Tab-separated table of C-alpha atoms in Angstrom:
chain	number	residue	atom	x	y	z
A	1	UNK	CA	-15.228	28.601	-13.937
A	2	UNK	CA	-12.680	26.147	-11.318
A	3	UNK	CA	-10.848	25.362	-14.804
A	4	UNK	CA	-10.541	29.248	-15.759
A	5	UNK	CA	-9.551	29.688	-11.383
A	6	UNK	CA	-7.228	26.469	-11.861
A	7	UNK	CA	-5.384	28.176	-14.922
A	8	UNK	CA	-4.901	31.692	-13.272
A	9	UNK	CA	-3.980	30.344	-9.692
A	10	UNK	CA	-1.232	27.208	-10.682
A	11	UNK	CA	0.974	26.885	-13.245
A	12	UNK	CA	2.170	23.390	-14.450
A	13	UNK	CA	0.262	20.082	-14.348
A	14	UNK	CA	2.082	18.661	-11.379
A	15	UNK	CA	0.698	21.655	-9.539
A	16	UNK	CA	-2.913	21.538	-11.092
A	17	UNK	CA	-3.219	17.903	-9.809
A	18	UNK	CA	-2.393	18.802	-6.246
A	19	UNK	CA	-4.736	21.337	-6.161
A	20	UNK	CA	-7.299	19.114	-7.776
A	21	UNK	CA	-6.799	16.628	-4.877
A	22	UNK	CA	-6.812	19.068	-2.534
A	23	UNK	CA	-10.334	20.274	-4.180
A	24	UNK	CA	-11.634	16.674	-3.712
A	25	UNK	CA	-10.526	16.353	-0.201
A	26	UNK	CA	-12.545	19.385	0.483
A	27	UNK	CA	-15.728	18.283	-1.489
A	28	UNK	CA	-15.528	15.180	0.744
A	29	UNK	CA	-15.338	16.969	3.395
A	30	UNK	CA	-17.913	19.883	3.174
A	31	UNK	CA	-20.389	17.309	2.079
A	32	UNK	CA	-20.104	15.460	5.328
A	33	UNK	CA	-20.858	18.359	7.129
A	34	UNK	CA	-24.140	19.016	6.335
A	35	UNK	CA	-26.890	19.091	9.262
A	36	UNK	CA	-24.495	20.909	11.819
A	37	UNK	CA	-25.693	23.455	13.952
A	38	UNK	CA	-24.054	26.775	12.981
A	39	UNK	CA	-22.317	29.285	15.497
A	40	UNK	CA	-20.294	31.992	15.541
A	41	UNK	CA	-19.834	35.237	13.249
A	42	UNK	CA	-21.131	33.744	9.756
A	43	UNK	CA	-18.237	34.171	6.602
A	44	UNK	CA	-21.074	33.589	4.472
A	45	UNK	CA	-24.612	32.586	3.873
A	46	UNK	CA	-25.875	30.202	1.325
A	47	UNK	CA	-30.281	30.524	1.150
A	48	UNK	CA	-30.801	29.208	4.526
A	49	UNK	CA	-26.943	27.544	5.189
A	50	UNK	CA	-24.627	29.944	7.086
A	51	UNK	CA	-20.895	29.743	6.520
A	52	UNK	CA	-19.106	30.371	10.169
A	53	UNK	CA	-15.157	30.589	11.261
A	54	UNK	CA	-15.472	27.357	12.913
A	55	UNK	CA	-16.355	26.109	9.515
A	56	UNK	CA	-13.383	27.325	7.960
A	57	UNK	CA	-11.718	25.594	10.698
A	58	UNK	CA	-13.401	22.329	10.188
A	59	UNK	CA	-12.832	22.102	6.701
A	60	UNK	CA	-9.036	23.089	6.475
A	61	UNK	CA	-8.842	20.067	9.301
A	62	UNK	CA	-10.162	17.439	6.290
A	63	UNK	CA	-7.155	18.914	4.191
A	64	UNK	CA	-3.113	16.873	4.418
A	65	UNK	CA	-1.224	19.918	6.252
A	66	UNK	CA	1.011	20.123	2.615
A	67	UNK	CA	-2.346	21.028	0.454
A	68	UNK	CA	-3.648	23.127	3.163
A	69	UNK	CA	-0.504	25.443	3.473
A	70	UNK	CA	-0.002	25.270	-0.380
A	71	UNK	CA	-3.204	26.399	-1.766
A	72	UNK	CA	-5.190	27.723	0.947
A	73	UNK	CA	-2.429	29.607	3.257
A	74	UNK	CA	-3.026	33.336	3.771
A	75	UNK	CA	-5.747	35.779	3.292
A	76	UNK	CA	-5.856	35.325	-0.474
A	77	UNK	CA	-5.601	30.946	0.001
A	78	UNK	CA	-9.136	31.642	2.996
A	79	UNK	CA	-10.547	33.994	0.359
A	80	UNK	CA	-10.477	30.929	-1.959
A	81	UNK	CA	-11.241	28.471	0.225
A	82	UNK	CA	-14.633	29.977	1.072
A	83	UNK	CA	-15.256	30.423	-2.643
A	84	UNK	CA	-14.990	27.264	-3.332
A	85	UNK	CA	-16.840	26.250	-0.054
A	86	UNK	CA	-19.509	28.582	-1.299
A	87	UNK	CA	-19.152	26.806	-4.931
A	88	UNK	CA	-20.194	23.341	-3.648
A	89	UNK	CA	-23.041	24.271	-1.496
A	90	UNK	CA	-24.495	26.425	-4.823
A	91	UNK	CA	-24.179	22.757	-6.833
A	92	UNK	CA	-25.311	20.863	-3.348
A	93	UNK	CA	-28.234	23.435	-3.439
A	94	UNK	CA	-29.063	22.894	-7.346
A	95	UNK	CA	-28.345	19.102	-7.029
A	96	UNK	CA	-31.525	18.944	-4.651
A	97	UNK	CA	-33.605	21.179	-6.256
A	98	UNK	CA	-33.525	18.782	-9.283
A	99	UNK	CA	-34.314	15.987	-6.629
A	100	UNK	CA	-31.219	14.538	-7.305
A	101	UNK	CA	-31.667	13.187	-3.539
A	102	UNK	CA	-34.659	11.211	-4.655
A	103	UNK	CA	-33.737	9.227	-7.419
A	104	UNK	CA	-32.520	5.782	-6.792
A	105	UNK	CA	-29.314	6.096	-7.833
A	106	UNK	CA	-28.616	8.299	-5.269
A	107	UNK	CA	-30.361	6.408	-2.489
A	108	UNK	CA	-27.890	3.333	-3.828
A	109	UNK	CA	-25.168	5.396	-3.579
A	110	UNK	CA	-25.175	6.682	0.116
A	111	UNK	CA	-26.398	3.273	1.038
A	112	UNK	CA	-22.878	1.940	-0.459
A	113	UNK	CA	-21.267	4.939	1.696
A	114	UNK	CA	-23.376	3.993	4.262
A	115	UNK	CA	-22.072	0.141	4.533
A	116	UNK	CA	-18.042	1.121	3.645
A	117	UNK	CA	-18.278	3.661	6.702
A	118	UNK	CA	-19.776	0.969	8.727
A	119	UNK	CA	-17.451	-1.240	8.133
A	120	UNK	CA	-14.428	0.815	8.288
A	121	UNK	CA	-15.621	1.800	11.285
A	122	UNK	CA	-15.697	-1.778	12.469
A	123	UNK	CA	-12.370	-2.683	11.517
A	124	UNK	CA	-10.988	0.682	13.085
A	125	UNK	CA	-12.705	-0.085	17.025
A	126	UNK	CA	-11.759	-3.901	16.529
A	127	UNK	CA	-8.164	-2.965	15.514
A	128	UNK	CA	-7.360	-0.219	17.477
A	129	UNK	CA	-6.284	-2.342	20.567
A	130	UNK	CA	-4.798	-5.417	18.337
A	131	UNK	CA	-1.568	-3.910	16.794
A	132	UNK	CA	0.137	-2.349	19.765
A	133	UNK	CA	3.110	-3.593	20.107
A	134	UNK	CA	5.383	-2.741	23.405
A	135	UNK	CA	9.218	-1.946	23.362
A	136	UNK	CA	9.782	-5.043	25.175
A	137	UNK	CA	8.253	-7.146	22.488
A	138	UNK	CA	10.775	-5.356	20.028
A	139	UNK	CA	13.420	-5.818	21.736
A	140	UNK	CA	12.750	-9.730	21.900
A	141	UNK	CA	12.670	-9.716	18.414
A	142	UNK	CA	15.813	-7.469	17.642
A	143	UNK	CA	18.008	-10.060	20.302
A	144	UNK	CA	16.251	-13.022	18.354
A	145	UNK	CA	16.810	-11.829	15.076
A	146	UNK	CA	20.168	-9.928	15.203
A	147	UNK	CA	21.366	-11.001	11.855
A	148	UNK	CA	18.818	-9.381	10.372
A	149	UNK	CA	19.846	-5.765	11.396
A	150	UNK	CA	23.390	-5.876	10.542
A	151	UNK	CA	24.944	-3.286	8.474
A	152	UNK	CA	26.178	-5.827	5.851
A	153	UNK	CA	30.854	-4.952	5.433
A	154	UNK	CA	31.180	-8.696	4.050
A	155	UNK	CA	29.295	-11.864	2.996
A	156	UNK	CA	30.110	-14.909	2.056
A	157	UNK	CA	28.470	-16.908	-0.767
A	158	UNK	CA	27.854	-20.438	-2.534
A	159	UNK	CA	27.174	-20.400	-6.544
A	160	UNK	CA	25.913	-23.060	-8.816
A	161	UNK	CA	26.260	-21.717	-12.395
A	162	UNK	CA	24.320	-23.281	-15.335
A	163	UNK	CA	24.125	-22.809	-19.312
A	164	UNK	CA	20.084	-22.396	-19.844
A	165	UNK	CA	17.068	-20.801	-17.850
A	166	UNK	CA	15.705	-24.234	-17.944
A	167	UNK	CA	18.518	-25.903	-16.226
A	168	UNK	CA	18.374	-22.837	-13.729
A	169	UNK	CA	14.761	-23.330	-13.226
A	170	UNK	CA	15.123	-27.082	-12.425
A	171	UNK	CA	18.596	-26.432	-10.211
A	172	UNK	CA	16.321	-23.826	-7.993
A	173	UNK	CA	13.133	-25.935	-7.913
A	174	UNK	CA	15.492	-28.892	-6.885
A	175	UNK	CA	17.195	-26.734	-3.911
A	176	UNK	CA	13.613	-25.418	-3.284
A	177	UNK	CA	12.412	-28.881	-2.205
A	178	UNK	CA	15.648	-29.406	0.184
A	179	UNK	CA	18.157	-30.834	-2.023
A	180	UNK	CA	21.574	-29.893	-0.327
A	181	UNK	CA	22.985	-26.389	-2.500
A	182	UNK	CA	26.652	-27.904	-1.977
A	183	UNK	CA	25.894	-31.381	-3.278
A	184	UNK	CA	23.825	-29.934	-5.996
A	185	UNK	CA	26.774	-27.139	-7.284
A	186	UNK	CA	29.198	-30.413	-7.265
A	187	UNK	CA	27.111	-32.135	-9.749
A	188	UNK	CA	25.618	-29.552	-11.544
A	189	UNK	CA	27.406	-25.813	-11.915
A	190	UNK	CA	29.802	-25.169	-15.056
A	191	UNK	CA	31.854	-23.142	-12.691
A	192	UNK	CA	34.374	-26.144	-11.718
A	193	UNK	CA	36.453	-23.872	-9.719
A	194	UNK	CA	33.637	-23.133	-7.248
A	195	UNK	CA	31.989	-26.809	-7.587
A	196	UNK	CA	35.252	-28.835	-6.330
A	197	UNK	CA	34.184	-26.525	-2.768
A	198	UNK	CA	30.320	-27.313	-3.176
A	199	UNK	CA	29.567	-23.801	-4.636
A	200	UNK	CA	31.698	-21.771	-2.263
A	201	UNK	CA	32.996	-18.654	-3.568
A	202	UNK	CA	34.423	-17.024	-0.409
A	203	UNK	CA	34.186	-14.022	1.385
A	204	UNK	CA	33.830	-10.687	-0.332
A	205	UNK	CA	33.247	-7.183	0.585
A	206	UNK	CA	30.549	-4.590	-0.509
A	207	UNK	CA	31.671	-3.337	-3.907
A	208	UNK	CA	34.014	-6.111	-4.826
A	209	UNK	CA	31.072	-7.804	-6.790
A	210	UNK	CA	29.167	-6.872	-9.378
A	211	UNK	CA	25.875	-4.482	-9.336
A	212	UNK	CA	23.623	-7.381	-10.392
A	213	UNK	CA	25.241	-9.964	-8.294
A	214	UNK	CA	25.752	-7.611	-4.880
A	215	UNK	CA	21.971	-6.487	-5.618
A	216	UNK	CA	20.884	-10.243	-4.525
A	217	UNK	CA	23.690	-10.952	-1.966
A	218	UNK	CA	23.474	-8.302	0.078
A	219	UNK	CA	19.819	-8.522	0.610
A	220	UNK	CA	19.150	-12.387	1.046
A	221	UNK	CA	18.932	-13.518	4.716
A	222	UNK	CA	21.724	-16.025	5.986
A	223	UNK	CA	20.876	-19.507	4.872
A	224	UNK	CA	18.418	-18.229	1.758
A	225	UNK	CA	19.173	-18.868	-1.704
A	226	UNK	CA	18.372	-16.306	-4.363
A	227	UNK	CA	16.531	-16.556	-7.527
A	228	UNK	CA	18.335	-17.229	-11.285
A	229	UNK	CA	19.724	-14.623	-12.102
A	230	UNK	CA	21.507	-14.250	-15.624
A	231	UNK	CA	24.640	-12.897	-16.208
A	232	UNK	CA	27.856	-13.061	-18.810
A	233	UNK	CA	28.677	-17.233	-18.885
A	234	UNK	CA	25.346	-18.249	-17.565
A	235	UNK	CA	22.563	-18.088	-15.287
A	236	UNK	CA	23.955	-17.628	-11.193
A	237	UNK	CA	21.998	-18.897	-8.431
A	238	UNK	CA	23.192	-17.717	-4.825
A	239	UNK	CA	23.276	-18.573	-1.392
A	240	UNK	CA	23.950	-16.779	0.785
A	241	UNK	CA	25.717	-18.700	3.925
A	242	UNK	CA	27.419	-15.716	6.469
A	243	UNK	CA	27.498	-12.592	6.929
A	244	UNK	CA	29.974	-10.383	8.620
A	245	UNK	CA	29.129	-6.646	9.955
A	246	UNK	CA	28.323	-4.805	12.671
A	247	UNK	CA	24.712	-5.103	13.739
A	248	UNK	CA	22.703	-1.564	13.956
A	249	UNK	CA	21.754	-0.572	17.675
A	250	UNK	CA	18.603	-1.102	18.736
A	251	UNK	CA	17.466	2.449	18.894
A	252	UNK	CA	17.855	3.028	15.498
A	253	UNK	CA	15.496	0.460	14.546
A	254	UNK	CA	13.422	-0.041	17.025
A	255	UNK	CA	10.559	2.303	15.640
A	256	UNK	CA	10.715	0.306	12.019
A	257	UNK	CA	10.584	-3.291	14.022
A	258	UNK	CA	7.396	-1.755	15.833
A	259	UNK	CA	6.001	-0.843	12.863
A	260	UNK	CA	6.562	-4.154	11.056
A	261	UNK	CA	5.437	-6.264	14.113
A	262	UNK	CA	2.442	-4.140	14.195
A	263	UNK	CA	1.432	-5.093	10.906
A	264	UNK	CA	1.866	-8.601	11.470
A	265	UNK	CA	0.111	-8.534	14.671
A	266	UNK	CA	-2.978	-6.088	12.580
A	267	UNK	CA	-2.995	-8.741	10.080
A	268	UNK	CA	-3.047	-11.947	12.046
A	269	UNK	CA	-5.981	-10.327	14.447
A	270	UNK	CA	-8.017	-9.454	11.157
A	271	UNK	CA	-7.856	-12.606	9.749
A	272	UNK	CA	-8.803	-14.710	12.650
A	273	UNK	CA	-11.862	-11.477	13.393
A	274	UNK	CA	-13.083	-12.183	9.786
A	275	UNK	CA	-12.655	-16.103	9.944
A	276	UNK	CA	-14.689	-15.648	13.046
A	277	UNK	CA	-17.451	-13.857	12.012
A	278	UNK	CA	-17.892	-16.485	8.937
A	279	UNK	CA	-18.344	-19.037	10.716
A	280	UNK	CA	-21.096	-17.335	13.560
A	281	UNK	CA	-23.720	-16.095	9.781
A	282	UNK	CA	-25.498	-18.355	7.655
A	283	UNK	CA	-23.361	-18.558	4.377
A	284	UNK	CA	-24.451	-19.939	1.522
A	285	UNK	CA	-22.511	-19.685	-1.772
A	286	UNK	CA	-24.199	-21.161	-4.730
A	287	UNK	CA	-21.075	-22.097	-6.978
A	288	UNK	CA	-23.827	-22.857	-10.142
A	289	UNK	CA	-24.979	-19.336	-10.383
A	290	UNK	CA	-20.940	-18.322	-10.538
A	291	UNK	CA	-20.574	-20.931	-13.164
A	292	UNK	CA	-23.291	-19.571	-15.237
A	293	UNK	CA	-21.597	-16.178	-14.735
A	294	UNK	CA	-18.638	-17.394	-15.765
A	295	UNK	CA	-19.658	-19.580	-18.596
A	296	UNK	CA	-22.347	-16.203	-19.561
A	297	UNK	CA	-18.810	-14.211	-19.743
A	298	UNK	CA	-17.095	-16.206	-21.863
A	299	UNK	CA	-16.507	-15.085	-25.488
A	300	UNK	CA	-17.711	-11.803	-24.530
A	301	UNK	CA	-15.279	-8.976	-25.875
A	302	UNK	CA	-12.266	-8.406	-23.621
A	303	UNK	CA	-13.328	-11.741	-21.660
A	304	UNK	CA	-10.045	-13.906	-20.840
A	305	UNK	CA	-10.795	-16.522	-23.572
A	306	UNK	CA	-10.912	-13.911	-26.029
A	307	UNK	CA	-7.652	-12.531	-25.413
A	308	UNK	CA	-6.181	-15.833	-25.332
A	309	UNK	CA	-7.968	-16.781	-28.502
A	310	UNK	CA	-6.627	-13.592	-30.243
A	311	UNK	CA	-2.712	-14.018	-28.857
A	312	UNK	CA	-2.885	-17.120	-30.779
């Protein structure tokens, strides 16, 4: 019957999976509201479960504003809302008169739902204080880290240019470890124009460089080299060494620095919460039984040593 409904009320699959999201929203949601004290002029009754206008209410709340309007806006969208309200309380209703509820499958079930609520309620009281950040704190960042939000005109860029990936791969893992980018393009890139000034290309504006190349420059921070990249004569590696622009004022970023130091601050406080409560339980990992898992595992159809074992 909700695939006959689905085929009369949508047309097109981008639309059917909206409105099948927008079903599954709503099962969630009518199925957590079970137990709740009825009031109001009933839109429907159910055996002994009455269906109020507070209900309605309730369960277009569960639903993203977009779904909600979409499929459920209007006389004709509450019409069908309530039918398929009514629809899951007829299965709920069937479910239990099979004793569903009593098998243990089901009691496993709610007492997984049981422990993920739990702890996402946990993690939601302990974080709720922990990733405010203030204005003042982003503007302390923003004066600190200026560079960061200018709107790139012109950079200005070192190059060491090699023949093979390998030599590119050794070249980067050498600058990675602190070799000096200047003393290594002298020595090493093809590019001999560029390597007589230890890499140094010059300064060049937005759209005077390639798509590949300006892809890389113009996002690197000052001072960071770039990965291998390959392009016609070899494989480039940049660095990017100054920038010129005009940095972006600080209202127009301020919400995105918020929401990144937020984050950072969420993360930091979650880590050092978990870490925390690790070390105030009784752990005990027993690393033989994981062996025996692992070495049980092994062999086994789509097991990593069998795909290795076939890709030879």
């Amino acid at each position: 019957m909700l695939f006959y409904k689905l085929n009369s009320i949508l047309k097109g699959e981008y639309l059917m999976i909206r409105f099948f999201t927008a079903i599954l929203v709503l099962v969630f949601a009518v199925s957590c509201s079970k137990g709740v004290e009825q009031k109001g002029e009933y839109i429907a009754k159910i055996n002994d479960t009455v269906l109020t206008k507070e209900d309605i209410k309730n369960e277009m709340s569960y639903l993203p504003p977009e779904l909600a309007g979409e499929f459920f806006g209007g006389s004709d969208g509450i019409a069908r809302l309530v039918d398929e309200i009514v629809q899951k309380e007829v299965f709920y209703w069937e479910a239990k008169k099979r004793g569903l509820d009593k098998t243990k499958e089901f009691e496993k079930k709610i007492e997984t739902l049981k422990k993920n609520t739990l702890i996402k309620q946990l993690l939601d009281d302990e974080m709720k204080s922990a990733a405010k950040v203030t204005e003042k704190e982003a503007k302390e960042y923003y004066d600190k880290n200026k560079e960061d939000f200018i709107r790139r005109n012109q950079v200005r860029l070192s190059q060491i240019v090699v023949k093979s990936e390998g030599d590119a791969q050794k070249v980067y893992e050498r600058i990675q470890k602190g070799e000096d980018f200047a003393k290594v393009a002298s020595s090493m890139s093809i590019e001999k124009a560029s390597a007589k000034s230890g890499g140094d290309i010059g300064i060049v504006k937005k759209g005077e460089l390639r798509k590949e190349i300006e892809a890389v420059a113009f996002r690197l921070k000052k001072g960071q080299v770039g990965a291998p990249i390959k392009l016609n004569g070899g494989i480039h590696i940049f660095k990017l060494t100054d920038v010129k622009g005009t940095p972006e004022d600080f209202e127009k970023v301020k919400e995105i620095i918020i929401q990144g130091l937020s984050r950072e601050k969420e993360q930091d406080h979650f880590e050092k919460f978990r870490d925390g409560l690790k070390k105030s339980y009784k752990i005990e990992i027993n690393k033989e039984a994981i062996a025996k898992i692992t070495s049980g595992n092994q062999g086994k159809p789509g097991s990593k040593e069998q795909k290795e074992e076939k890709a030879k």
